[in-house]
Short mmCIF file of C-alpha atoms in Angstrom, two decimals:
data_model
loop_
_atom_site.label_atom_id
_atom_site.label_comp_id
_atom_site.label_asym_id
_atom_site.label_seq_id
_atom_site.Cartn_x
_atom_site.Cartn_y
_atom_site.Cartn_z
CA MET A 1 -13.03 -13.68 67.92
CA ARG A 2 -11.32 -10.67 69.21
CA ILE A 3 -14.48 -8.64 69.36
CA PHE A 4 -16.35 -11.41 71.20
CA LYS A 5 -13.69 -11.61 73.78
CA TRP A 6 -13.84 -7.83 74.46
CA ARG A 7 -17.70 -7.90 74.77
CA LEU A 8 -17.22 -10.96 77.22
CA LEU A 9 -14.63 -8.87 79.21
CA ALA A 10 -16.74 -5.75 79.03
CA LEU A 11 -19.82 -7.47 80.91
CA PRO A 12 -17.78 -7.64 84.23
CA PHE A 13 -16.81 -4.04 84.09
CA LEU A 14 -20.40 -2.76 83.33
CA LEU A 15 -21.57 -4.81 86.24
CA LEU A 16 -18.86 -3.42 88.65
CA ALA A 17 -19.45 0.15 87.13
CA LEU A 18 -23.23 -0.13 87.96
CA THR A 19 -22.42 -1.49 91.48
CA VAL A 20 -20.10 1.26 92.32
CA GLY A 21 -22.84 3.66 90.97
CA LEU A 22 -25.36 2.27 93.28
CA LEU A 23 -22.89 2.76 96.30
CA ARG A 24 -22.68 6.60 95.74
CA PRO A 25 -24.29 8.56 98.68
CA GLY A 26 -27.23 9.58 96.87
CA ALA A 27 -28.39 5.83 96.13
CA ALA A 28 -29.55 5.67 99.65
CA SER A 29 -31.51 8.58 99.50
CA ALA A 30 -35.02 6.77 99.66
CA LEU A 31 -34.36 6.12 103.52
CA PRO A 32 -34.24 9.18 105.40
CA ALA A 33 -31.18 10.03 107.72
CA ALA A 34 -31.55 8.97 111.21
CA PRO A 35 -30.88 11.74 113.99
CA ALA A 36 -28.04 11.29 116.13
CA ASP A 37 -29.84 10.12 119.06
CA THR A 38 -31.91 7.43 117.45
CA ASP A 39 -31.88 3.90 119.09
CA PRO A 40 -30.24 1.76 116.22
CA GLN A 41 -32.71 -1.25 117.22
CA LYS A 42 -35.72 0.93 117.01
CA LEU A 43 -34.49 2.31 113.62
CA ALA A 44 -33.86 -1.37 112.47
CA ARG A 45 -37.38 -2.36 113.44
CA GLU A 46 -39.04 0.86 111.96
CA THR A 47 -37.08 0.63 108.54
CA ARG A 48 -38.23 -3.22 108.57
CA GLU A 49 -41.69 -2.23 109.06
CA ARG A 50 -41.71 0.38 106.59
CA LEU A 51 -40.14 -1.55 103.88
CA GLY A 52 -42.26 -4.60 104.50
CA TRP A 53 -39.29 -6.95 105.15
CA PRO A 54 -39.55 -10.01 107.21
CA GLY A 55 -36.26 -9.25 108.92
CA LEU A 56 -33.27 -6.82 109.02
CA ALA A 57 -29.84 -7.19 110.31
CA MET A 58 -27.43 -4.72 110.76
CA ARG A 59 -23.93 -4.35 112.20
CA VAL A 60 -22.05 -1.25 113.53
CA LEU A 61 -18.38 -1.59 112.54
CA SER A 62 -15.35 0.17 113.60
CA ARG A 63 -12.31 -0.40 111.31
CA ASP A 64 -12.05 -4.24 111.70
CA THR A 65 -14.18 -4.72 114.75
CA ILE A 66 -17.80 -5.41 115.16
CA GLU A 67 -19.00 -3.01 117.76
CA THR A 68 -22.69 -3.97 117.92
CA GLU A 69 -25.30 -5.98 116.18
CA TYR A 70 -28.92 -5.04 115.71
CA LEU A 71 -31.45 -7.67 114.57
CA ALA A 72 -35.30 -7.05 114.03
CA GLY A 73 -37.81 -9.39 112.79
CA THR A 74 -37.69 -13.04 111.38
CA ASP A 75 -35.63 -15.02 108.79
CA GLY A 76 -37.26 -16.53 105.64
CA THR A 77 -38.76 -19.33 107.86
CA GLY A 78 -40.41 -17.16 110.54
CA ARG A 79 -37.67 -17.73 112.98
CA PRO A 80 -36.37 -14.77 114.90
CA LEU A 81 -33.07 -13.39 113.54
CA THR A 82 -29.81 -14.21 115.30
CA ALA A 83 -26.33 -13.34 114.53
CA ASP A 84 -26.12 -16.95 112.89
CA SER A 85 -29.32 -16.54 110.59
CA ALA A 86 -28.87 -17.00 106.86
CA LEU A 87 -30.08 -14.12 104.90
CA PRO A 88 -30.64 -14.01 101.02
CA VAL A 89 -28.26 -11.66 99.27
CA GLY A 90 -30.20 -11.11 96.02
CA SER A 91 -28.49 -9.35 93.33
CA VAL A 92 -25.49 -8.46 95.38
CA SER A 93 -24.08 -11.70 94.52
CA LYS A 94 -23.83 -10.53 90.91
CA SER A 95 -21.09 -7.94 92.12
CA PHE A 96 -18.95 -10.50 93.88
CA THR A 97 -19.03 -12.80 90.81
CA ALA A 98 -18.05 -9.67 88.60
CA LEU A 99 -15.18 -8.96 91.11
CA ALA A 100 -13.95 -12.42 90.74
CA VAL A 101 -13.96 -12.66 87.03
CA LEU A 102 -12.07 -9.21 87.06
CA GLN A 103 -9.43 -10.64 89.45
CA PHE A 104 -8.83 -13.62 87.18
CA VAL A 105 -8.69 -11.36 84.14
CA HIS A 106 -5.86 -9.20 86.09
CA ALA A 107 -4.15 -12.31 86.95
CA GLY A 108 -4.21 -13.59 83.30
CA ASP A 109 -6.21 -16.69 83.85
CA VAL A 110 -9.20 -15.52 81.57
#
């Protein structure tokens, strides 16, 4: 029983470790760094086209304020992207689930 509990608790830690590993600076090396004078809207459009995505949404943040939003392409239904468009998060939701489980474990609820 105790071994099963440790294995069950190890899964969220493993997922968190994998997520943190993906967030390291080298993980984004597949995309070239943009020159400082590049127009963000143009960069979004070119990145979307190069990767074959129907749409791409980016936000430029400064501390806790949204400086600018850049939208290019369409959502999954073919409508142009807006600030209110719903976009799939894919495997990223697993990280949020792992974080929630870890918070329950830390609080002693699991």
